[in-house]
Amino acid sequence: MANDVVIDVRDLRKSYGELVAVDGVSFQVHRGEIFGMLGPNGAGKTTTVEILEGLRQADGGEAFIDGVGVKKNRRRVKSMIGVQLQQNAFFDNLTLRETVQLFATLYGSDASPDEMLARVDLADRAKSRYKHLSGGQRQRFSIAVAMVNEPVAMFLDEPTTGLDPQARRRMWKLIDGLRSDGMAIMLTTHYMEEAEVLCDRVAVIDRGSIVAVDAPQALIEQLANRGGQAVRRDGALTLEDVFLDLTGHQLVE
Ligand SMILES: Nc1ncnc2c1ncn2[C@@H]1O[C@H](COP(=O)(O)OP(=O)(O)OP(=O)(O)O)[C@@H](O)[C@H]1O
Ligand SMILES: [Mg+2]
């Protein structure tokens, strides 16, 4: 179903001087799908995502959000997407409710701040300030802000990096809920467990290139069929083994 495609990326390229950060990346993300980009530091994940968000300009290729070209329609695309950056900064002197209200106003949205906060389990913190939140609460809050314009696509750049296991699981549940709402979700991660548990499909990216795209279990089965070796002592293959097999080096150095 072609109209199921929300994020359509074709041969994206981006260099910084001599360094090729994104080297011909193509993929599609469908409505109601969680698509993960799994790769180590410097693989080109943030560069790719920020091109799709209209925050950086590609040197080549093109990307479409719900059929709208990102290059020529940056403002329109920004109104259609939700964005959680790798690093967030919010106003220290506003409460959470005031901050969500501010973003809703900026987007011309009549979303209710309390409803947005409730959706990320922060209803009881409506009067708190961002600086007083825990890491997990901050990440959830940034998703509440990203939802005010009812986006068709949500971009999450390492949504659980630095969180403890409990906060990470809570975030997975929240992201899973966004999928149930029908959004197309693209996230980046360097946690193989996150990719395995949360993502419908995973693009394994290394040095600016996608080396494989498939469902996590399919990638693992393909490795088993190639006779791949497990690093785990119990012999169970993981996406870490897939990464090592495809790239010759480890996901986390
Ligand atoms: N503004 C920039 N100027 C110059 N080089 C950059 C810039 N942004 C990124 N790079 C380089 O491009 C490559 C890809 O960086 P990018 O931030 O996209 O990687 P990443 O996969 O998001 O890594 P991480 O897991 O550390 O967030 C890296 O080698 C990085 O040093
Ligand atoms: Mg990054």
PDB file of N, CA and C in Angstrom, residues 85-157:
ATOM      1  N   LEU A  85      14.767  16.177  20.000  1.00  0.00           N
ATOM      2  CA  LEU A  85      16.173  16.305  19.650  1.00  0.00           C
ATOM      3  C   LEU A  85      17.036  15.494  20.605  1.00  0.00           C
ATOM      4  N   GLN A  86      18.289  15.232  20.154  1.00  0.00           N
ATOM      5  CA  GLN A  86      19.204  14.477  21.021  1.00  0.00           C
ATOM      6  C   GLN A  86      19.463  15.268  22.296  1.00  0.00           C
ATOM      7  N   GLN A  87      19.509  16.599  22.175  1.00  0.00           N
ATOM      8  CA  GLN A  87      19.602  17.430  23.361  1.00  0.00           C
ATOM      9  C   GLN A  87      18.479  18.444  23.350  1.00  0.00           C
ATOM     10  N   ASN A  88      17.821  18.570  24.480  1.00  0.00           N
ATOM     11  CA  ASN A  88      16.685  19.469  24.562  1.00  0.00           C
ATOM     12  C   ASN A  88      16.977  20.606  25.513  1.00  0.00           C
ATOM     13  N   ALA A  89      16.415  21.764  25.225  1.00  0.00           N
ATOM     14  CA  ALA A  89      16.456  22.879  26.167  1.00  0.00           C
ATOM     15  C   ALA A  89      15.068  23.489  26.204  1.00  0.00           C
ATOM     16  N   PHE A  90      14.526  23.617  27.380  1.00  0.00           N
ATOM     17  CA  PHE A  90      13.234  24.280  27.526  1.00  0.00           C
ATOM     18  C   PHE A  90      13.396  25.452  28.486  1.00  0.00           C
ATOM     19  N   PHE A  91      12.377  26.266  28.552  1.00  0.00           N
ATOM     20  CA  PHE A  91      12.460  27.464  29.389  1.00  0.00           C
ATOM     21  C   PHE A  91      12.390  27.092  30.861  1.00  0.00           C
ATOM     22  N   ASP A  92      13.400  27.501  31.609  1.00  0.00           N
ATOM     23  CA  ASP A  92      13.474  27.139  33.026  1.00  0.00           C
ATOM     24  C   ASP A  92      12.386  27.788  33.864  1.00  0.00           C
ATOM     25  N   ASN A  93      11.915  28.935  33.423  1.00  0.00           N
ATOM     26  CA  ASN A  93      11.007  29.683  34.289  1.00  0.00           C
ATOM     27  C   ASN A  93       9.529  29.436  34.018  1.00  0.00           C
ATOM     28  N   LEU A  94       9.256  28.555  33.055  1.00  0.00           N
ATOM     29  CA  LEU A  94       7.854  28.203  32.796  1.00  0.00           C
ATOM     30  C   LEU A  94       7.554  26.836  33.412  1.00  0.00           C
ATOM     31  N   THR A  95       6.316  26.644  33.824  1.00  0.00           N
ATOM     32  CA  THR A  95       5.911  25.309  34.269  1.00  0.00           C
ATOM     33  C   THR A  95       5.719  24.424  33.038  1.00  0.00           C
ATOM     34  N   LEU A  96       5.564  23.124  33.281  1.00  0.00           N
ATOM     35  CA  LEU A  96       5.342  22.209  32.159  1.00  0.00           C
ATOM     36  C   LEU A  96       4.070  22.600  31.401  1.00  0.00           C
ATOM     37  N   ARG A  97       3.012  22.899  32.163  1.00  0.00           N
ATOM     38  CA  ARG A  97       1.751  23.256  31.505  1.00  0.00           C
ATOM     39  C   ARG A  97       1.929  24.511  30.637  1.00  0.00           C
ATOM     40  N   GLU A  98       2.637  25.501  31.176  1.00  0.00           N
ATOM     41  CA  GLU A  98       2.857  26.745  30.408  1.00  0.00           C
ATOM     42  C   GLU A  98       3.701  26.493  29.163  1.00  0.00           C
ATOM     43  N   THR A  99       4.676  25.597  29.300  1.00  0.00           N
ATOM     44  CA  THR A  99       5.549  25.317  28.146  1.00  0.00           C
ATOM     45  C   THR A  99       4.763  24.624  27.029  1.00  0.00           C
ATOM     46  N   VAL A 100       3.965  23.622  27.395  1.00  0.00           N
ATOM     47  CA  VAL A 100       3.165  22.935  26.368  1.00  0.00           C
ATOM     48  C   VAL A 100       2.196  23.933  25.732  1.00  0.00           C
ATOM     49  N   GLN A 101       1.595  24.794  26.554  1.00  0.00           N
ATOM     50  CA  GLN A 101       0.671  25.806  26.023  1.00  0.00           C
ATOM     51  C   GLN A 101       1.383  26.720  25.034  1.00  0.00           C
ATOM     52  N   LEU A 102       2.609  27.107  25.385  1.00  0.00           N
ATOM     53  CA  LEU A 102       3.375  27.994  24.506  1.00  0.00           C
ATOM     54  C   LEU A 102       3.604  27.336  23.143  1.00  0.00           C
ATOM     55  N   PHE A 103       4.022  26.071  23.162  1.00  0.00           N
ATOM     56  CA  PHE A 103       4.280  25.391  21.893  1.00  0.00           C
ATOM     57  C   PHE A 103       2.978  25.191  21.105  1.00  0.00           C
ATOM     58  N   ALA A 104       1.900  24.896  21.825  1.00  0.00           N
ATOM     59  CA  ALA A 104       0.610  24.741  21.135  1.00  0.00           C
ATOM     60  C   ALA A 104       0.244  26.047  20.433  1.00  0.00           C
ATOM     61  N   THR A 105       0.438  27.150  21.118  1.00  0.00           N
ATOM     62  CA  THR A 105       0.123  28.458  20.531  1.00  0.00           C
ATOM     63  C   THR A 105       0.989  28.720  19.302  1.00  0.00           C
ATOM     64  N   LEU A 106       2.285  28.393  19.420  1.00  0.00           N
ATOM     65  CA  LEU A 106       3.203  28.607  18.290  1.00  0.00           C
ATOM     66  C   LEU A 106       2.757  27.821  17.063  1.00  0.00           C
ATOM     67  N   TYR A 107       2.219  26.634  17.306  1.00  0.00           N
ATOM     68  CA  TYR A 107       1.777  25.782  16.208  1.00  0.00           C
ATOM     69  C   TYR A 107       0.341  26.073  15.782  1.00  0.00           C
ATOM     70  N   GLY A 108      -0.323  27.010  16.479  1.00  0.00           N
ATOM     71  CA  GLY A 108      -1.720  27.261  16.172  1.00  0.00           C
ATOM     72  C   GLY A 108      -2.587  26.051  16.445  1.00  0.00           C
ATOM     73  N   SER A 109      -2.211  25.299  17.496  1.00  0.00           N
ATOM     74  CA  SER A 109      -2.938  24.080  17.833  1.00  0.00           C
ATOM     75  C   SER A 109      -3.820  24.340  19.051  1.00  0.00           C
ATOM     76  N   ASP A 110      -4.996  23.709  19.073  1.00  0.00           N
ATOM     77  CA  ASP A 110      -5.835  23.886  20.262  1.00  0.00           C
ATOM     78  C   ASP A 110      -5.727  22.685  21.202  1.00  0.00           C
ATOM     79  N   ALA A 111      -4.610  21.960  21.109  1.00  0.00           N
ATOM     80  CA  ALA A 111      -4.375  20.830  22.006  1.00  0.00           C
ATOM     81  C   ALA A 111      -4.398  21.298  23.461  1.00  0.00           C
ATOM     82  N   SER A 112      -4.965  20.475  24.311  1.00  0.00           N
ATOM     83  CA  SER A 112      -5.014  20.811  25.735  1.00  0.00           C
ATOM     84  C   SER A 112      -3.717  20.398  26.421  1.00  0.00           C
ATOM     85  N   PRO A 113      -3.007  21.345  27.059  1.00  0.00           N
ATOM     86  CA  PRO A 113      -1.747  21.005  27.720  1.00  0.00           C
ATOM     87  C   PRO A 113      -1.913  19.872  28.734  1.00  0.00           C
ATOM     88  N   ASP A 114      -2.999  19.901  29.490  1.00  0.00           N
ATOM     89  CA  ASP A 114      -3.177  18.860  30.506  1.00  0.00           C
ATOM     90  C   ASP A 114      -3.348  17.487  29.858  1.00  0.00           C
ATOM     91  N   GLU A 115      -4.032  17.452  28.713  1.00  0.00           N
ATOM     92  CA  GLU A 115      -4.219  16.184  28.033  1.00  0.00           C
ATOM     93  C   GLU A 115      -2.877  15.662  27.502  1.00  0.00           C
ATOM     94  N   MET A 116      -2.075  16.574  26.939  1.00  0.00           N
ATOM     95  CA  MET A 116      -0.751  16.165  26.432  1.00  0.00           C
ATOM     96  C   MET A 116       0.106  15.625  27.580  1.00  0.00           C
ATOM     97  N   LEU A 117       0.076  16.309  28.721  1.00  0.00           N
ATOM     98  CA  LEU A 117       0.879  15.864  29.869  1.00  0.00           C
ATOM     99  C   LEU A 117       0.371  14.521  30.379  1.00  0.00           C
ATOM    100  N   ALA A 118      -0.952  14.340  30.360  1.00  0.00           N
ATOM    101  CA  ALA A 118      -1.513  13.060  30.819  1.00  0.00           C
ATOM    102  C   ALA A 118      -1.042  11.926  29.917  1.00  0.00           C
ATOM    103  N   ARG A 119      -0.924  12.197  28.619  1.00  0.00           N
ATOM    104  CA  ARG A 119      -0.532  11.134  27.686  1.00  0.00           C
ATOM    105  C   ARG A 119       0.885  10.645  27.924  1.00  0.00           C
ATOM    106  N   VAL A 120       1.711  11.478  28.566  1.00  0.00           N
ATOM    107  CA  VAL A 120       3.077  11.030  28.867  1.00  0.00           C
ATOM    108  C   VAL A 120       3.266  10.809  30.374  1.00  0.00           C
ATOM    109  N   ASP A 121       2.137  10.623  31.074  1.00  0.00           N
ATOM    110  CA  ASP A 121       2.176  10.325  32.520  1.00  0.00           C
ATOM    111  C   ASP A 121       2.798  11.438  33.346  1.00  0.00           C
ATOM    112  N   LEU A 122       2.575  12.681  32.949  1.00  0.00           N
ATOM    113  CA  LEU A 122       3.124  13.793  33.728  1.00  0.00           C
ATOM    114  C   LEU A 122       2.024  14.743  34.209  1.00  0.00           C
ATOM    115  N   ALA A 123       0.787  14.244  34.262  1.00  0.00           N
ATOM    116  CA  ALA A 123      -0.322  15.113  34.674  1.00  0.00           C
ATOM    117  C   ALA A 123      -0.067  15.721  36.054  1.00  0.00           C
ATOM    118  N   ASP A 124       0.537  14.922  36.921  1.00  0.00           N
ATOM    119  CA  ASP A 124       0.749  15.407  38.294  1.00  0.00           C
ATOM    120  C   ASP A 124       1.925  16.378  38.397  1.00  0.00           C
ATOM    121  N   ARG A 125       2.649  16.582  37.298  1.00  0.00           N
ATOM    122  CA  ARG A 125       3.789  17.512  37.335  1.00  0.00           C
ATOM    123  C   ARG A 125       3.513  18.792  36.553  1.00  0.00           C
ATOM    124  N   ALA A 126       2.247  19.048  36.251  1.00  0.00           N
ATOM    125  CA  ALA A 126       1.903  20.193  35.387  1.00  0.00           C
ATOM    126  C   ALA A 126       2.471  21.514  35.900  1.00  0.00           C
ATOM    127  N   LYS A 127       2.600  21.643  37.215  1.00  0.00           N
ATOM    128  CA  LYS A 127       3.091  22.917  37.784  1.00  0.00           C
ATOM    129  C   LYS A 127       4.589  22.889  38.062  1.00  0.00           C
ATOM    130  N   SER A 128       5.244  21.774  37.724  1.00  0.00           N
ATOM    131  CA  SER A 128       6.698  21.697  37.949  1.00  0.00           C
ATOM    132  C   SER A 128       7.438  22.423  36.834  1.00  0.00           C
ATOM    133  N   ARG A 129       8.705  22.664  37.095  1.00  0.00           N
ATOM    134  CA  ARG A 129       9.555  23.246  36.059  1.00  0.00           C
ATOM    135  C   ARG A 129      10.478  22.169  35.482  1.00  0.00           C
ATOM    136  N   TYR A 130      10.814  22.360  34.211  1.00  0.00           N
ATOM    137  CA  TYR A 130      11.619  21.375  33.486  1.00  0.00           C
ATOM    138  C   TYR A 130      12.889  21.014  34.249  1.00  0.00           C
ATOM    139  N   LYS A 131      13.550  22.011  34.809  1.00  0.00           N
ATOM    140  CA  LYS A 131      14.843  21.762  35.462  1.00  0.00           C
ATOM    141  C   LYS A 131      14.712  20.855  36.679  1.00  0.00           C
ATOM    142  N   HIS A 132      13.510  20.706  37.202  1.00  0.00           N
ATOM    143  CA  HIS A 132      13.317  19.850  38.374  1.00  0.00           C
ATOM    144  C   HIS A 132      12.895  18.421  38.017  1.00  0.00           C
ATOM    145  N   LEU A 133      12.827  18.101  36.735  1.00  0.00           N
ATOM    146  CA  LEU A 133      12.405  16.756  36.325  1.00  0.00           C
ATOM    147  C   LEU A 133      13.589  15.794  36.302  1.00  0.00           C
ATOM    148  N   SER A 134      13.290  14.511  36.471  1.00  0.00           N
ATOM    149  CA  SER A 134      14.320  13.466  36.295  1.00  0.00           C
ATOM    150  C   SER A 134      14.586  13.290  34.801  1.00  0.00           C
ATOM    151  N   GLY A 135      15.635  12.550  34.476  1.00  0.00           N
ATOM    152  CA  GLY A 135      15.975  12.322  33.073  1.00  0.00           C
ATOM    153  C   GLY A 135      14.832  11.697  32.288  1.00  0.00           C
ATOM    154  N   GLY A 136      14.208  10.674  32.873  1.00  0.00           N
ATOM    155  CA  GLY A 136      13.108   9.993  32.189  1.00  0.00           C
ATOM    156  C   GLY A 136      11.917  10.918  32.015  1.00  0.00           C
ATOM    157  N   GLN A 137      11.633  11.714  33.044  1.00  0.00           N
ATOM    158  CA  GLN A 137      10.516  12.669  32.945  1.00  0.00           C
ATOM    159  C   GLN A 137      10.793  13.714  31.869  1.00  0.00           C
ATOM    160  N   ARG A 138      12.034  14.159  31.781  1.00  0.00           N
ATOM    161  CA  ARG A 138      12.387  15.148  30.746  1.00  0.00           C
ATOM    162  C   ARG A 138      12.142  14.596  29.342  1.00  0.00           C
ATOM    163  N   GLN A 139      12.544  13.333  29.157  1.00  0.00           N
ATOM    164  CA  GLN A 139      12.357  12.728  27.838  1.00  0.00           C
ATOM    165  C   GLN A 139      10.871  12.581  27.517  1.00  0.00           C
ATOM    166  N   ARG A 140      10.089  12.190  28.519  1.00  0.00           N
ATOM    167  CA  ARG A 140       8.650  12.054  28.287  1.00  0.00           C
ATOM    168  C   ARG A 140       8.030  13.419  28.003  1.00  0.00           C
ATOM    169  N   PHE A 141       8.504  14.422  28.746  1.00  0.00           N
ATOM    170  CA  PHE A 141       7.976  15.774  28.527  1.00  0.00           C
ATOM    171  C   PHE A 141       8.253  16.251  27.102  1.00  0.00           C
ATOM    172  N   SER A 142       9.439  15.974  26.609  1.00  0.00           N
ATOM    173  CA  SER A 142       9.765  16.447  25.255  1.00  0.00           C
ATOM    174  C   SER A 142       8.859  15.774  24.216  1.00  0.00           C
ATOM    175  N   ILE A 143       8.365  14.585  24.531  1.00  0.00           N
ATOM    176  CA  ILE A 143       7.416  13.938  23.615  1.00  0.00           C
ATOM    177  C   ILE A 143       6.056  14.626  23.692  1.00  0.00           C
ATOM    178  N   ALA A 144       5.658  15.032  24.899  1.00  0.00           N
ATOM    179  CA  ALA A 144       4.394  15.772  25.028  1.00  0.00           C
ATOM    180  C   ALA A 144       4.443  17.034  24.167  1.00  0.00           C
ATOM    181  N   VAL A 145       5.572  17.742  24.216  1.00  0.00           N
ATOM    182  CA  VAL A 145       5.720  18.967  23.421  1.00  0.00           C
ATOM    183  C   VAL A 145       5.682  18.630  21.927  1.00  0.00           C
ATOM    184  N   ALA A 146       6.321  17.518  21.574  1.00  0.00           N
ATOM    185  CA  ALA A 146       6.395  17.135  20.156  1.00  0.00           C
ATOM    186  C   ALA A 146       5.036  16.707  19.596  1.00  0.00           C
ATOM    187  N   MET A 147       4.079  16.425  20.487  1.00  0.00           N
ATOM    188  CA  MET A 147       2.775  15.936  20.017  1.00  0.00           C
ATOM    189  C   MET A 147       1.748  17.037  19.800  1.00  0.00           C
ATOM    190  N   VAL A 148       2.067  18.296  20.181  1.00  0.00           N
ATOM    191  CA  VAL A 148       1.008  19.317  20.189  1.00  0.00           C
ATOM    192  C   VAL A 148       0.388  19.553  18.815  1.00  0.00           C
ATOM    193  N   ASN A 149       1.152  19.347  17.750  1.00  0.00           N
ATOM    194  CA  ASN A 149       0.606  19.613  16.414  1.00  0.00           C
ATOM    195  C   ASN A 149       0.037  18.362  15.754  1.00  0.00           C
ATOM    196  N   GLU A 150      -0.221  17.329  16.549  1.00  0.00           N
ATOM    197  CA  GLU A 150      -0.753  16.065  16.025  1.00  0.00           C
ATOM    198  C   GLU A 150       0.005  15.596  14.791  1.00  0.00           C
ATOM    199  N   PRO A 151       1.288  15.285  14.972  1.00  0.00           N
ATOM    200  CA  PRO A 151       2.145  14.950  13.828  1.00  0.00           C
ATOM    201  C   PRO A 151       1.803  13.610  13.182  1.00  0.00           C
ATOM    202  N   VAL A 152       2.107  13.506  11.884  1.00  0.00           N
ATOM    203  CA  VAL A 152       1.969  12.215  11.201  1.00  0.00           C
ATOM    204  C   VAL A 152       3.220  11.374  11.395  1.00  0.00           C
ATOM    205  N   ALA A 153       4.335  12.057  11.658  1.00  0.00           N
ATOM    206  CA  ALA A 153       5.598  11.354  11.862  1.00  0.00           C
ATOM    207  C   ALA A 153       6.285  11.915  13.096  1.00  0.00           C
ATOM    208  N   MET A 154       6.879  11.015  13.870  1.00  0.00           N
ATOM    209  CA  MET A 154       7.592  11.425  15.093  1.00  0.00           C
ATOM    210  C   MET A 154       9.043  10.979  14.980  1.00  0.00           C
ATOM    211  N   PHE A 155       9.959  11.915  15.234  1.00  0.00           N
ATOM    212  CA  PHE A 155      11.389  11.611  15.186  1.00  0.00           C
ATOM    213  C   PHE A 155      11.978  11.690  16.585  1.00  0.00           C
ATOM    214  N   LEU A 156      12.610  10.612  17.013  1.00  0.00           N
ATOM    215  CA  LEU A 156      13.156  10.547  18.367  1.00  0.00           C
ATOM    216  C   LEU A 156      14.639  10.192  18.258  1.00  0.00           C
ATOM    217  N   ASP A 157      15.499  11.132  18.632  1.00  0.00           N
ATOM    218  CA  ASP A 157      16.935  10.898  18.506  1.00  0.00           C
ATOM    219  C   ASP A 157      17.481  10.414  19.851  1.00  0.00           C
TER     220      ASP A 157
END
